[in-house]
Coordinates of C-alpha atoms in Angstrom, one line a residue:
M1 CA -24.9 -75.0 102.1
K2 CA -26.9 -72.1 103.6
K3 CA -30.5 -72.1 102.1
I4 CA -31.5 -68.5 101.5
R5 CA -35.2 -67.7 101.8
F6 CA -36.9 -65.4 99.3
L7 CA -40.0 -63.3 98.7
D8 CA -41.4 -63.6 95.2
T9 CA -42.3 -60.0 94.2
S10 CA -43.7 -60.9 90.8
F11 CA -47.3 -60.2 91.6
R12 CA -46.8 -56.7 93.2
D13 CA -43.5 -55.0 92.8
G14 CA -42.9 -56.9 89.6
F15 CA -46.1 -55.6 88.1
Q16 CA -45.5 -52.1 89.5
S17 CA -41.9 -51.9 88.4
V18 CA -42.3 -53.3 84.9
I19 CA -45.8 -52.3 83.7
G20 CA -46.8 -49.6 86.2
A21 CA -49.1 -52.0 88.2
R22 CA -51.7 -51.9 85.4
V23 CA -52.8 -55.6 85.2
I24 CA -56.2 -57.4 85.5
T25 CA -56.2 -59.9 88.3
A26 CA -57.9 -62.7 86.4
D27 CA -55.1 -62.6 83.8
F28 CA -52.4 -63.8 86.2
I29 CA -54.3 -66.4 88.2
P30 CA -52.8 -69.3 86.2
A31 CA -49.3 -67.9 87.0
L32 CA -50.2 -67.8 90.7
E33 CA -51.3 -71.4 90.5
A34 CA -48.1 -72.3 88.7
A35 CA -46.0 -70.5 91.4
V36 CA -47.7 -72.5 94.2
E37 CA -47.1 -75.7 92.2
A38 CA -43.4 -74.8 91.9
G39 CA -43.2 -74.6 95.7
I40 CA -43.1 -70.8 96.2
N41 CA -44.7 -70.1 99.5
H42 CA -44.1 -66.4 100.1
M43 CA -45.5 -63.9 97.6
E44 CA -46.0 -60.1 97.5
V45 CA -49.5 -59.6 96.1
G46 CA -50.7 -56.1 97.0
G47 CA -50.3 -52.7 98.6
G48 CA -48.1 -50.1 97.1
A49 CA -49.4 -49.1 93.7
R50 CA -51.2 -52.4 93.4
F51 CA -53.9 -51.0 95.8
Q52 CA -54.6 -47.7 93.9
S53 CA -54.0 -49.0 90.4
P54 CA -56.9 -51.5 90.2
Y55 CA -59.3 -48.5 90.9
F56 CA -57.4 -46.0 88.8
Y57 CA -56.8 -48.1 85.7
C58 CA -58.2 -51.6 85.9
Q59 CA -61.9 -51.1 86.9
E60 CA -61.3 -53.6 89.7
D61 CA -61.7 -53.6 93.5
A62 CA -58.3 -54.3 95.2
F63 CA -60.1 -56.1 98.0
D64 CA -61.8 -58.4 95.6
S65 CA -58.4 -59.0 94.0
M66 CA -56.9 -60.0 97.4
D67 CA -59.8 -62.4 98.1
L68 CA -59.3 -64.1 94.7
I69 CA -55.6 -64.4 95.2
R70 CA -56.0 -65.9 98.7
K71 CA -58.6 -68.4 97.3
T72 CA -56.2 -69.3 94.5
V73 CA -53.1 -70.0 96.6
G74 CA -54.8 -71.6 99.5
P75 CA -54.5 -71.0 103.3
D76 CA -50.8 -71.8 103.8
V77 CA -49.0 -69.4 101.5
N78 CA -47.6 -66.2 103.2
L79 CA -49.2 -63.3 101.3
Q80 CA -47.4 -60.0 101.8
T81 CA -48.3 -56.4 101.0
L82 CA -46.5 -53.1 101.2
A83 CA -47.5 -50.1 103.3
R84 CA -46.1 -46.6 103.3
G85 CA -46.2 -45.8 107.1
I86 CA -49.0 -43.3 107.8
N87 CA -49.8 -43.1 104.1
V88 CA -50.7 -46.8 104.2
V89 CA -51.4 -47.5 100.5
G90 CA -52.1 -44.0 99.3
L91 CA -50.0 -41.0 98.2
S92 CA -51.5 -38.8 101.0
S93 CA -51.0 -39.3 104.7
Q94 CA -54.0 -40.5 106.8
S95 CA -55.6 -40.0 110.2
S96 CA -55.2 -42.6 113.0
D97 CA -58.5 -44.3 112.4
I98 CA -57.8 -44.9 108.7
I99 CA -54.3 -46.2 109.5
N100 CA -55.8 -48.8 111.8
L101 CA -58.5 -49.7 109.3
H102 CA -55.8 -50.5 106.8
A103 CA -54.4 -53.3 109.0
K104 CA -57.8 -54.5 109.9
L105 CA -59.1 -54.8 106.3
F106 CA -55.9 -56.3 104.9
K107 CA -56.1 -59.1 107.5
K108 CA -59.8 -59.6 106.7
H109 CA -58.9 -60.0 103.0
G110 CA -56.3 -62.7 103.4
I111 CA -53.0 -60.9 104.0
T112 CA -50.5 -62.3 106.5
T113 CA -47.5 -60.0 106.3
I114 CA -47.2 -56.2 105.8
R115 CA -43.9 -54.5 105.1
N116 CA -44.1 -51.0 106.6
F117 CA -41.7 -48.2 105.6
D118 CA -41.4 -44.4 105.7
A119 CA -39.7 -42.6 102.9
L120 CA -38.3 -40.0 105.3
N121 CA -37.1 -42.6 107.8
D122 CA -39.0 -40.7 110.5
V123 CA -39.7 -43.1 113.3
R124 CA -42.9 -41.3 114.2
N125 CA -44.4 -42.3 110.9
L126 CA -43.6 -46.0 111.6
E127 CA -44.6 -46.1 115.2
F128 CA -48.4 -46.0 115.1
S129 CA -48.8 -47.7 111.7
G130 CA -46.5 -50.5 112.9
R131 CA -48.4 -51.0 116.1
C132 CA -51.7 -51.2 114.2
I133 CA -50.2 -54.0 112.0
Y134 CA -48.8 -55.8 115.0
D135 CA -52.0 -55.4 117.1
N136 CA -54.1 -56.8 114.3
E137 CA -52.1 -60.0 114.5
L138 CA -50.3 -59.6 111.2
H139 CA -46.6 -60.2 110.7
H140 CA -45.1 -56.7 110.9
Q141 CA -41.9 -56.3 108.8
V142 CA -40.5 -52.9 109.7
A143 CA -38.4 -51.4 106.8
I144 CA -35.6 -48.8 106.7
T145 CA -35.3 -47.2 103.3
L146 CA -32.0 -46.9 101.4
M147 CA -30.8 -44.8 98.6
G148 CA -27.5 -43.8 96.9
L149 CA -27.0 -40.0 97.1
P150 CA -26.4 -38.0 93.9
P151 CA -22.7 -37.0 93.5
G152 CA -21.5 -33.7 94.9
M153 CA -23.7 -33.5 97.9
Q154 CA -22.1 -31.9 100.9
D155 CA -24.0 -33.7 103.7
T156 CA -23.0 -37.4 103.4
Y157 CA -24.5 -38.6 106.7
P158 CA -28.0 -39.2 105.3
H159 CA -28.0 -42.6 103.5
S160 CA -24.7 -43.7 105.1
A161 CA -24.4 -47.1 106.9
K162 CA -24.3 -45.1 110.2
F163 CA -27.5 -43.2 109.3
Y164 CA -29.3 -46.5 108.7
C165 CA -28.0 -48.1 111.9
D166 CA -28.9 -45.0 113.9
M167 CA -32.4 -45.4 112.4
L168 CA -32.6 -49.0 113.7
E169 CA -31.5 -47.8 117.2
K170 CA -34.3 -45.3 117.2
I171 CA -36.8 -48.0 116.3
L172 CA -35.6 -50.1 119.2
E173 CA -35.6 -47.1 121.6
N174 CA -39.3 -46.5 120.6
K175 CA -40.0 -50.1 121.5
L176 CA -41.8 -50.6 118.2
P177 CA -42.8 -54.2 117.9
F178 CA -41.8 -56.1 114.7
H179 CA -41.3 -59.6 113.6
S180 CA -38.6 -59.0 110.9
L181 CA -36.5 -56.2 109.5
C182 CA -36.2 -55.1 105.9
F183 CA -33.7 -52.8 104.2
K184 CA -35.5 -51.4 101.2
D185 CA -33.6 -49.8 98.3
A186 CA -36.4 -48.9 95.9
S187 CA -34.1 -47.2 93.4
G188 CA -31.3 -49.8 93.4
T189 CA -28.7 -47.1 94.0
C190 CA -27.3 -48.0 97.4
T191 CA -23.8 -49.5 96.9
P192 CA -22.9 -53.1 97.9
Q193 CA -20.4 -51.9 100.5
V194 CA -22.9 -49.6 102.3
I195 CA -25.4 -52.5 102.3
K196 CA -22.9 -55.0 103.7
D197 CA -21.8 -52.6 106.4
T198 CA -25.4 -51.7 107.3
V199 CA -26.6 -55.3 107.5
K200 CA -23.6 -56.5 109.4
R201 CA -23.9 -53.7 112.1
S202 CA -27.7 -54.1 112.3
R203 CA -27.3 -57.8 112.9
E204 CA -24.9 -57.0 115.8
I205 CA -27.4 -54.4 117.2
L206 CA -30.3 -56.9 117.0
D207 CA -28.3 -59.6 118.6
A208 CA -27.2 -57.3 121.4
A209 CA -30.8 -56.4 122.0
G210 CA -31.8 -60.0 122.5
M211 CA -33.4 -60.2 119.1
K212 CA -31.4 -62.9 117.4
D213 CA -34.5 -64.5 116.0
I214 CA -35.4 -61.4 114.0
P215 CA -34.5 -62.1 110.4
I216 CA -33.1 -59.4 108.1
E217 CA -34.4 -59.1 104.5
M218 CA -32.9 -57.2 101.7
H219 CA -34.9 -55.5 98.9
T220 CA -33.4 -53.8 95.8
H221 CA -34.0 -53.3 92.1
D222 CA -31.8 -54.1 89.1
T223 CA -32.3 -50.7 87.4
A224 CA -28.7 -49.8 87.7
A225 CA -27.5 -53.5 87.2
M226 CA -26.2 -53.8 90.8
A227 CA -28.9 -56.0 92.4
V228 CA -27.1 -59.3 92.4
A229 CA -23.9 -57.7 93.8
C230 CA -26.0 -56.0 96.5
Y231 CA -27.7 -59.2 97.5
M232 CA -24.4 -61.0 97.8
A233 CA -23.2 -58.1 100.0
A234 CA -26.3 -58.3 102.2
L235 CA -25.9 -62.0 102.7
E236 CA -22.2 -61.6 103.6
G237 CA -23.4 -59.1 106.2
G238 CA -25.9 -61.5 107.7
A239 CA -29.2 -61.1 105.8
E240 CA -31.3 -64.3 105.6
I241 CA -34.0 -63.3 103.0
I242 CA -33.9 -61.5 99.6
D243 CA -36.5 -60.4 97.2
L244 CA -36.7 -62.0 93.8
S245 CA -39.1 -62.1 90.8
M246 CA -40.0 -64.2 87.8
R247 CA -39.8 -63.6 84.1
P248 CA -41.2 -61.4 82.5
M249 CA -41.5 -59.2 85.7
S250 CA -37.8 -59.6 86.6
G251 CA -34.6 -57.8 85.9
G252 CA -34.4 -54.1 84.8
T253 CA -36.6 -52.0 86.9
G254 CA -37.7 -55.1 88.9
Q255 CA -35.9 -57.6 91.1
P256 CA -33.4 -60.2 89.9
D257 CA -34.9 -63.4 88.6
I258 CA -35.2 -66.4 90.9
L259 CA -33.2 -68.4 88.4
T260 CA -30.6 -65.8 88.0
M261 CA -29.9 -65.7 91.7
W262 CA -29.9 -69.5 91.9
H263 CA -27.3 -69.5 89.2
A264 CA -25.2 -66.7 90.9
F265 CA -25.0 -68.8 94.1
K266 CA -23.2 -71.6 92.3
G267 CA -19.8 -72.2 93.9
T268 CA -20.7 -70.2 97.0
E269 CA -21.9 -71.2 100.4
Y270 CA -25.5 -70.1 99.5
T271 CA -28.3 -71.7 97.6
L272 CA -32.0 -71.4 97.0
D273 CA -34.2 -74.3 98.0
I274 CA -36.0 -74.6 94.6
D275 CA -36.6 -77.1 91.8
Y276 CA -35.1 -75.4 88.8
E277 CA -37.4 -77.1 86.3
K278 CA -40.6 -76.2 88.3
I279 CA -39.6 -72.6 88.5
L280 CA -38.8 -72.7 84.7
K281 CA -42.3 -74.0 84.1
A282 CA -43.9 -71.4 86.3
E283 CA -42.1 -68.7 84.5
S284 CA -43.3 -70.0 81.2
V285 CA -46.9 -69.9 82.4
F286 CA -46.3 -66.4 83.7
E287 CA -44.9 -65.2 80.3
E288 CA -48.0 -66.6 78.6
C289 CA -50.3 -64.8 81.0
M290 CA -48.5 -61.5 80.4
S291 CA -48.0 -61.8 76.7
K292 CA -50.9 -59.5 75.8
Y293 CA -49.5 -56.6 77.9
M294 CA -47.1 -54.0 76.6
L295 CA -43.8 -54.2 78.3
P296 CA -42.2 -50.8 78.2
P297 CA -38.6 -51.0 76.8
E298 CA -37.3 -48.8 79.6
A299 CA -38.5 -51.4 82.1
K300 CA -36.0 -54.0 80.8
E301 CA -33.0 -51.7 80.3
T302 CA -30.0 -50.9 82.5
N303 CA -30.1 -47.1 83.2
P304 CA -26.9 -45.7 84.7
L305 CA -28.5 -42.3 85.1
I306 CA -30.5 -43.7 88.0
T307 CA -27.3 -43.7 90.1
L308 CA -27.1 -39.9 89.6
S309 CA -30.8 -39.2 90.0
P310 CA -32.4 -42.0 92.0
M311 CA -35.8 -43.1 90.6
P312 CA -37.4 -46.2 92.0
G313 CA -38.1 -49.1 89.6
G314 CA -41.6 -49.1 91.0
A315 CA -42.1 -45.5 90.1
L316 CA -40.1 -45.3 86.9
T317 CA -42.5 -47.2 84.7
A318 CA -45.6 -45.8 86.5
N319 CA -44.3 -42.4 85.5
T320 CA -43.3 -43.3 81.9
Q321 CA -46.8 -44.9 81.5
M322 CA -48.4 -41.7 82.6
M323 CA -46.1 -39.8 80.2
R324 CA -47.2 -42.0 77.4
D325 CA -50.8 -41.3 78.4
T326 CA -50.2 -37.6 78.1
K327 CA -47.8 -37.8 75.1
C328 CA -44.8 -36.2 76.9
L329 CA -42.5 -39.3 77.2
H330 CA -39.8 -37.3 75.3
L331 CA -39.4 -35.2 78.4
F332 CA -38.4 -38.2 80.6
P333 CA -34.5 -37.8 80.3
E334 CA -34.8 -34.1 81.2
V335 CA -37.0 -34.8 84.2
I336 CA -34.6 -37.5 85.5
K337 CA -31.7 -35.1 85.1
A338 CA -33.6 -32.4 87.0
M339 CA -34.2 -34.7 89.9
R340 CA -30.6 -34.4 91.1
E341 CA -31.1 -30.8 92.3
V342 CA -34.6 -31.6 93.6
V343 CA -33.3 -34.4 95.9
E344 CA -30.5 -32.4 97.4
R345 CA -32.5 -29.2 98.0
G346 CA -35.5 -31.1 99.3
G347 CA -33.8 -32.7 102.3
S348 CA -32.6 -36.0 100.9
G349 CA -35.6 -38.2 101.7
T350 CA -35.4 -41.6 100.3
S351 CA -36.6 -41.8 96.7
V352 CA -39.5 -44.2 97.3
T353 CA -43.2 -43.6 97.2
P354 CA -44.6 -41.0 98.0
V355 CA -41.3 -39.0 98.2
S356 CA -40.1 -40.3 94.8
Q357 CA -43.3 -39.0 93.3
F358 CA -42.8 -35.6 95.0
Y359 CA -39.3 -35.5 93.5
F360 CA -40.6 -36.5 90.0
Q361 CA -43.5 -34.0 90.1
Q362 CA -41.2 -31.1 91.2
A363 CA -38.6 -32.1 88.5
F364 CA -41.4 -32.3 86.0
A365 CA -42.7 -28.8 87.0
N366 CA -39.1 -27.4 86.8
V367 CA -38.8 -28.8 83.2
T368 CA -42.2 -27.8 81.9
Q369 CA -42.8 -24.5 83.8
G370 CA -39.3 -23.3 84.5
P371 CA -36.9 -24.0 87.5
W372 CA -38.7 -23.4 90.8
K373 CA -41.4 -21.3 89.2
K374 CA -44.0 -23.7 90.6
I375 CA -43.6 -25.5 93.9
T376 CA -45.8 -28.6 93.7
D377 CA -48.1 -29.5 96.6
G378 CA -46.4 -32.7 97.7
Y379 CA -42.8 -31.5 97.5
G380 CA -43.7 -28.2 99.1
K381 CA -45.5 -29.8 102.1
M382 CA -42.5 -32.2 102.4
V383 CA -39.9 -29.4 102.8
L384 CA -42.2 -27.6 105.2
G385 CA -42.4 -30.7 107.4
Y386 CA -46.0 -31.8 106.9
F387 CA -44.9 -35.4 106.2
G388 CA -42.3 -35.6 108.9
R389 CA -38.6 -34.8 109.3
T390 CA -36.4 -35.0 106.3
P391 CA -32.9 -36.7 106.8
S392 CA -31.2 -33.4 106.1
T393 CA -32.3 -29.8 106.3
P394 CA -34.1 -28.6 103.1
D395 CA -32.7 -25.6 101.3
P396 CA -34.0 -22.4 103.1
E397 CA -34.7 -20.7 99.8
I398 CA -36.9 -23.6 98.7
V399 CA -38.7 -23.7 102.1
K400 CA -39.4 -20.0 101.7
L401 CA -40.8 -20.5 98.2
A402 CA -42.9 -23.4 99.4
A403 CA -44.4 -21.3 102.3
E404 CA -45.2 -18.4 100.0
Q405 CA -46.8 -20.5 97.2
L406 CA -48.7 -22.9 99.4
G407 CA -49.7 -20.4 102.1
L408 CA -48.4 -22.7 104.8
E409 CA -45.9 -22.2 107.7
P410 CA -43.1 -24.8 108.4
T411 CA -44.0 -27.3 111.1
T412 CA -42.3 -29.9 113.3
E413 CA -45.6 -31.4 114.6
D414 CA -46.2 -35.2 114.2
P415 CA -47.9 -35.5 110.8
R416 CA -50.4 -38.1 112.1
L417 CA -51.6 -35.8 114.8
L418 CA -51.9 -33.0 112.3
N419 CA -54.1 -35.3 110.2
D420 CA -56.2 -36.2 113.2
K421 CA -57.2 -32.5 113.5
D422 CA -58.2 -32.3 109.9
S423 CA -62.0 -32.7 109.6
S424 CA -61.8 -33.6 105.9
L425 CA -59.8 -36.8 106.8
G426 CA -60.8 -39.9 108.7
I427 CA -63.7 -42.4 108.8
A428 CA -66.5 -39.8 109.6
A429 CA -65.6 -37.6 106.6
Q430 CA -65.6 -40.6 104.2
E431 CA -68.9 -41.9 105.6
A432 CA -70.5 -38.5 105.0
K433 CA -69.2 -38.5 101.4
L434 CA -70.6 -42.0 100.8
K435 CA -74.0 -41.0 102.1
A436 CA -74.0 -37.8 100.0
N437 CA -73.4 -39.8 96.9
N438 CA -75.9 -42.6 97.9
L439 CA -73.2 -45.2 98.1
P440 CA -73.1 -48.1 100.6
V441 CA -71.3 -47.2 103.8
T442 CA -68.9 -50.1 104.3
E443 CA -65.4 -50.2 105.8
E444 CA -64.0 -51.1 102.4
N445 CA -65.7 -48.2 100.7
I446 CA -64.6 -45.8 103.5
F447 CA -61.0 -47.0 103.0
I448 CA -61.2 -46.7 99.2
L449 CA -62.4 -43.1 99.4
A450 CA -59.7 -42.2 102.0
C451 CA -56.8 -43.6 99.9
C452 CA -58.1 -43.0 96.3
E453 CA -60.1 -39.8 96.8
D454 CA -61.9 -38.6 93.7
K455 CA -60.8 -41.6 91.6
G456 CA -62.0 -43.9 94.4
L457 CA -65.4 -42.1 94.2
A458 CA -65.5 -42.5 90.5
F459 CA -64.8 -46.2 90.8
L460 CA -67.6 -46.6 93.4
Q461 CA -70.0 -44.7 91.1
G462 CA -69.1 -47.0 88.1
N463 CA -67.2 -44.2 86.3
A464 CA -63.6 -45.5 86.5
P465 CA -61.8 -45.6 83.1
L466 CA -59.9 -48.6 81.8
G467 CA -56.2 -47.6 81.5
V468 CA -54.5 -51.0 80.9
R469 CA -52.0 -50.8 78.1
Y470 CA -51.8 -53.9 75.8
A471 CA -49.1 -54.9 73.4
D472 CA -51.2 -54.0 70.4
D473 CA -52.2 -50.6 71.6
E474 CA -49.5 -48.8 69.6
S475 CA -50.5 -50.4 66.3
E476 CA -54.2 -49.9 66.9
Q477 CA -53.7 -46.2 67.3
K478 CA -53.2 -45.9 63.6
G479 CA -56.5 -47.6 62.8
T480 CA -59.9 -47.3 64.3
K481 CA -60.4 -48.2 68.0
V482 CA -63.3 -48.1 70.3
S483 CA -62.6 -48.2 74.0
K484 CA -65.2 -48.1 76.7
S485 CA -64.8 -45.1 79.0
A486 CA -67.2 -46.1 81.8
N487 CA -68.8 -49.1 83.3
G488 CA -71.9 -49.7 81.3
S489 CA -72.6 -46.0 81.0
G490 CA -73.1 -45.9 77.2
A491 CA -70.2 -43.5 76.9
Y492 CA -67.4 -44.4 74.5
T493 CA -64.2 -42.9 73.3
V494 CA -63.8 -43.6 69.6
T495 CA -60.4 -43.1 68.0
V496 CA -60.3 -42.6 64.2
N497 CA -57.0 -42.0 62.4
G498 CA -55.4 -40.7 65.6
R499 CA -58.3 -38.3 66.5
A500 CA -60.5 -39.1 69.5
Y501 CA -64.2 -38.4 69.8
H502 CA -66.4 -38.7 72.9
V503 CA -69.7 -40.5 71.9
V504 CA -72.7 -41.1 74.1
V505 CA -74.9 -43.9 72.7
G506 CA -78.6 -43.9 73.7
P507 CA -81.4 -46.5 73.3
A508 CA -82.5 -47.4 69.8
G509 CA -84.9 -44.9 68.3
A510 CA -84.1 -42.2 70.9
A511 CA -83.5 -38.7 69.7
P512 CA -79.8 -37.8 70.1
A513 CA -79.0 -35.0 72.5
A514 CA -77.3 -32.0 71.0
T515 CA -74.2 -32.7 72.9
S516 CA -74.1 -36.4 72.1
V517 CA -70.8 -36.1 70.2
T518 CA -68.0 -33.8 71.3
S519 CA -64.5 -33.6 70.0
A520 CA -61.9 -34.8 72.4
A521 CA -58.2 -34.0 72.1
P522 CA -55.7 -36.7 72.8
A523 CA -54.0 -36.4 69.4
A524 CA -55.8 -33.4 68.0
P525 CA -53.9 -30.2 67.3
A526 CA -54.5 -27.2 69.5
A527 CA -57.7 -25.2 68.8
P528 CA -57.2 -22.4 66.3
A529 CA -56.9 -18.9 67.6
S530 CA -60.1 -17.1 68.3
A531 CA -61.1 -14.1 66.3
S532 CA -62.2 -12.5 69.6
G533 CA -61.7 -13.5 73.1
N534 CA -58.8 -14.6 75.3
E535 CA -57.4 -18.1 74.8
I536 CA -56.7 -20.1 78.0
R537 CA -53.9 -22.7 77.5
T538 CA -52.6 -25.5 79.6
P539 CA -49.0 -24.9 80.9
L540 CA -48.3 -28.7 80.9
P541 CA -49.7 -31.9 79.5
G542 CA -52.2 -34.0 81.5
T543 CA -55.7 -35.4 81.7
V544 CA -58.8 -33.3 82.4
L545 CA -60.0 -34.3 85.8
R546 CA -62.9 -31.8 86.2
V547 CA -64.5 -29.0 84.2
V548 CA -65.3 -26.3 86.7
A549 CA -66.6 -23.4 84.5
E550 CA -69.5 -23.4 82.1
V551 CA -70.1 -21.7 78.8
G552 CA -71.8 -18.3 79.4
Q553 CA -70.5 -18.1 83.0
S554 CA -69.1 -14.8 84.1
I555 CA -65.7 -15.3 85.7
K556 CA -62.9 -13.2 87.2
A557 CA -59.2 -13.5 86.8
G558 CA -57.9 -16.3 89.0
D559 CA -61.1 -18.3 88.8
E560 CA -60.7 -22.0 88.0
I561 CA -61.8 -23.2 84.6
I562 CA -60.7 -26.8 84.6
I563 CA -58.6 -29.1 86.8
I564 CA -56.1 -31.4 85.0
E565 CA -54.1 -34.2 86.5
S566 CA -50.5 -34.4 85.5
M567 CA -48.2 -37.0 87.0
K568 CA -50.6 -37.7 89.9
M569 CA -50.9 -34.1 90.9
E570 CA -53.9 -31.8 90.4
Q571 CA -53.3 -28.6 88.5
P572 CA -56.0 -25.9 88.3
I573 CA -56.1 -24.0 85.0
K574 CA -57.3 -20.5 85.9
A575 CA -58.6 -17.5 84.0
D576 CA -56.1 -14.8 83.5
A577 CA -58.7 -12.0 83.0
D578 CA -62.3 -11.1 83.8
G579 CA -64.8 -12.1 81.2
V580 CA -67.5 -14.5 80.1
V581 CA -66.7 -18.1 79.0
Q582 CA -67.2 -18.3 75.3
S583 CA -66.2 -21.9 74.9
I584 CA -64.9 -24.9 76.7
N585 CA -62.8 -27.0 74.3
V586 CA -62.2 -30.1 76.4
D587 CA -64.3 -32.6 78.4
T588 CA -63.6 -34.7 81.5
G589 CA -61.2 -37.5 80.7
D590 CA -59.6 -35.8 77.7
T591 CA -55.8 -35.8 77.3
V592 CA -54.4 -32.3 76.8
E593 CA -50.9 -31.3 75.6
A594 CA -48.8 -28.4 76.8
D595 CA -49.9 -25.1 75.4
Q596 CA -53.2 -26.5 74.2
V597 CA -56.2 -24.1 74.1
I598 CA -58.8 -25.4 76.6
A599 CA -61.2 -22.5 76.8
V600 CA -61.9 -19.0 75.4
I601 CA -63.1 -16.1 77.5

């Protein structure tokens, strides 16, 4: 029997794929202990969305989380994280010094292996980031990203077995050092036959290059219910390692369960070297740990639409969670449908973060604002070449629209070298920002600001919101709920019968400020029409990130009034006429709905 090694993804991709990565570290420590007790010695515990999410939603420091995890599992367990090439663990690409700092800090905080991928499969984006991982004495697992193409596409070379094997040849030609190779299908849409052909030929390429000791690992998701078949195909092609998860973070948008795969191997030449009963016990502990969290129903479903519009499991629930936050979940089927055109016209980059988010944002804009009326920042920069070379040539019409709307010219320059020229990026820029805000200048804080930007700054200032969604959230919305909105600030959001109010609580006996209570608007109807003045409305739902204008301020048409965040992209809401601001109807942190009045001028 051939014993197949596996990576347990429960504590990173499991969290990201099933509950949008919003989980408090202390809540799953008993499950980590149980996993170690069950003999699991290779775990994915960070990177990807599990770096940003602690700062964005959990009021936690991801570095503290890594330290606690390493302390819990002991020194011998192989702890792995996920990196996005020159984006490292953010949605934006970084300068060289931040890319190197990523590897240095993750090693410092207990990580032993980093899987490194680029969504465009541009070797330039893997070369420097991979060398940083390797040079910092971490296990560098280089990854080639896979995806099934939507039907009807004319150019079928991208995402064929030949395309993936050509990518491996380019990695070898660049003499990029790596310890293992992963084929990463984040959407679970690559077919078993393509996977088998890819792995088989890649094994031949590695062996011919004198790299017989380089193991091949396969990663996929069960969103389209093909994961077990794909793993069997990968093993038949010569893969040695597969990615699995534990209940309740397995199946659906996640990876197949360890026990499911163990069972599927019966009667074959393969097996997992596990104690079934110990894994069963560990899963029971894990289920108990996660029982208070809301498991979105879409995370546990088979979704055949994903084969037509590839959406990664790790992004699907993150997006649906954000759509729940902004009360637009009903738009999800339309957005997924709109992704088909967005993928083809955008150059067929692999639908994995950050490109999957660019696809979803553009599809969301096409649904909410009209097809191609608004080219989103990430998608536009991608088709213009600012993140690297796309596998196929983007639609010239879309490239033209992007250049016009973003005010940028197409480029073929190395994205990392472009970033090195940008004075707003890099260690020095983050140091200056920390000093300007009277915050400690540490390597960790520098990296947090670089990767998390304004939300990272809010965390460091103690103003990060708590966005964890618990199982009883839905029922509580009909009652009265108080949720703290900032770390010890005395500011609270109080929800009464579905209407939210922002309340600032001062010391006993202190006179309340005139603005101590202001109406917020998560569930409130839009403001009534003004008897005089021009109403400014939001074109799409989102969360108020910043209020730019002030009541009484004279403004001109085109001036920004507020900035909202919608599906991880910033959207300025601007005045459409000259005038004086009569009222601002929202506050920072409020949820706004499409067509809601946010100001009157």
